[in-house]
């Protein structure tokens, strides 16, 4: 499974080309401090990024989602997530700056809000809703297999 995820990461980053005008700062491979969570984003062109997120627990895939960011005809970014094989959910950008973006979908059960902030080189992802909130901080890592079980020593 890890090799499949790495292959997807390499594919995304190989088609990256120039980073997006507004959200190019998200492009790359990001890992949580404990190493259990990863997000990978690649800019396909100035109006589109694709990515995925994984959560590992005891070296077992606990959660994954396929992600897409596309700028609509109205120039508003739309975040689409397909979590662990479920139906897709879309969130529209409420605000965008040179280093942050906040998406919302008040009709969704959880989360209703997803935000990304680039803070001193770290990607801070926050999900929020009526029932709970969550925050993860990611550090940019090389887009390659960093698993010691596959012959890579940390």
C-alpha positions as MATLAB code, in Angstrom:
seq = 'XXXXXXXXXXXXXXXXXXXXXXXXXXXXXXXXXXXXXXXXXXXXXXXXXXXXXXXXXXXXXXXXXXXXXXXXXXXXXXXXXXXXXXXXXXXXXXXXXXXXXXXXXXXXXXXXXXXXXXXXXXXXXXXXXXXXXXXXXXXXXXXXXXXXXXXXXX';
ca = [
       0.000    0.000    0.000;
       2.819    2.396    0.851;
       4.408    1.866   -2.553;
       1.075    2.620   -4.269;
       0.757    5.879   -2.348;
       4.318    6.838   -3.231;
       3.637    6.087   -6.903;
       0.599    8.357   -6.769;
       2.688   11.071   -5.078;
       5.350   10.864   -7.737;
       2.741   10.976  -10.491;
       1.111   14.053   -8.980;
       4.399   15.874   -8.536;
       5.690   14.845  -11.967;
       2.762   16.550  -13.697;
       2.976   19.522  -11.387;
       4.611   22.007  -13.725;
       4.206   25.557  -12.507;
       2.494   25.934   -9.150;
      -0.951   27.461   -8.955;
      -1.210   31.260   -8.920;
      -3.024   31.369   -5.591;
      -2.519   27.992   -3.928;
       0.876   26.896   -5.260;
       2.287   27.141   -1.741;
       0.335   23.948   -0.965;
       2.180   21.904   -3.604;
       4.519   19.248   -2.228;
       4.627   16.421    0.280;
       3.674   17.180    3.863;
       3.947   14.984    6.960;
       2.688   15.408   10.527;
       5.264   15.590   13.295;
       4.449   12.057   14.492;
       4.697   10.716   10.918;
       1.187    9.226   10.967;
      -0.469   11.743    8.663;
       0.583   12.826    5.173;
      -0.832   15.090    2.498;
       0.543   15.340   -1.008;
      -0.444   18.120   -3.403;
       0.622   18.705   -6.993;
      -0.333   21.672   -9.160;
      -1.586   20.426  -12.502;
      -1.868   23.988  -13.828;
      -2.701   27.472  -12.514;
      -6.312   26.483  -11.820;
      -6.055   22.925  -10.539;
      -4.259   20.912   -7.855;
      -4.690   17.222   -7.072;
      -3.671   15.359   -3.980;
      -4.342   12.771   -1.353;
      -4.192   12.402    2.400;
      -3.434    9.283    4.443;
      -3.484    8.446    8.128;
      -1.519    5.454    9.360;
      -1.995    3.711   12.732;
       0.499    1.007   13.735;
       1.758    0.881   10.110;
      -1.777    0.156    8.860;
      -3.745    2.503    6.633;
      -6.501    3.884    8.884;
      -7.899    6.594    6.610;
      -7.342    8.008    3.147;
      -8.935   10.550    0.890;
      -8.420   11.674   -2.667;
      -8.419   15.462   -2.967;
      -8.907   18.024   -5.697;
      -8.708   21.817   -5.793;
     -10.124   23.535   -8.853;
     -10.786   27.161   -9.599;
     -14.318   27.458  -10.957;
     -15.543   29.662  -13.787;
     -16.433   32.242  -11.141;
     -12.734   32.175  -10.013;
     -13.683   30.646   -6.640;
     -11.636   27.628   -5.541;
     -13.573   24.394   -4.895;
     -12.115   21.707   -2.609;
     -13.415   18.214   -3.394;
     -12.740   15.248   -1.120;
     -13.464   11.552   -1.612;
     -12.814   10.206    1.933;
     -12.051    6.479    2.259;
     -14.153    5.550   -0.753;
     -17.241    7.543    0.268;
     -19.199    9.908   -1.960;
     -17.454   13.148   -2.816;
     -18.035   16.301   -0.793;
     -17.318   19.793   -2.047;
     -16.351   22.930   -0.136;
     -16.161   26.435   -1.634;
     -13.401   28.861   -0.736;
     -14.590   31.582    1.621;
     -11.291   33.425    1.737;
      -7.885   33.152    0.082;
      -4.647   35.011    0.841;
      -1.063   34.549   -0.312;
      -0.563   31.918    2.437;
      -4.012   30.744    3.549;
      -7.322   29.450    2.308;
     -10.571   28.580    4.088;
     -13.248   26.355    2.544;
     -16.815   25.898    3.792;
     -19.823   23.666    3.265;
     -22.396   24.406    6.000;
     -24.662   21.594    4.736;
     -22.053   18.869    5.337;
     -22.252   16.808    8.552;
     -18.550   17.077    9.404;
     -16.476   18.982    8.788;
     -18.172   22.184    7.686;
     -14.891   24.132    7.406;
     -11.408   23.219    6.153;
      -8.550   25.701    6.347;
      -4.897   25.622    5.332;
      -2.312   28.153    6.477;
       1.358   28.255    5.567;
       3.013   29.329    8.821;
       6.831   29.658    8.917;
       7.276   26.817    6.434;
       4.733   24.501    8.085;
       1.343   23.646    6.608;
      -1.332   23.961    9.299;
      -4.576   22.196    8.376;
      -7.679   22.809   10.471;
     -11.014   21.075   10.163;
     -14.003   22.372   12.102;
     -17.659   21.662   12.565;
     -20.537   21.903   14.987;
     -19.455   18.849   16.952;
     -15.670   18.920   17.004;
     -12.559   20.605   15.711;
      -9.204   19.219   14.661;
      -5.838   20.673   13.808;
      -2.780   19.091   12.226;
       0.577   20.675   11.520;
       2.607   19.286    8.638;
       6.256   19.740    7.739;
       7.328   19.650    4.104;
       9.287   16.491    3.265;
      10.907   15.177    0.081;
       8.371   13.454   -2.165;
       9.786    9.963   -1.885;
       9.253    6.813    0.143;
      10.515    7.629    3.655;
       9.562    4.254    5.157;
      12.564    2.431    6.707;
      10.838   -0.882    5.917;
      11.487   -0.144    2.241;
      15.225    0.279    2.597;
      15.262    3.994    3.441;
      17.066    4.883    6.633;
      15.915    8.015    8.375;
];
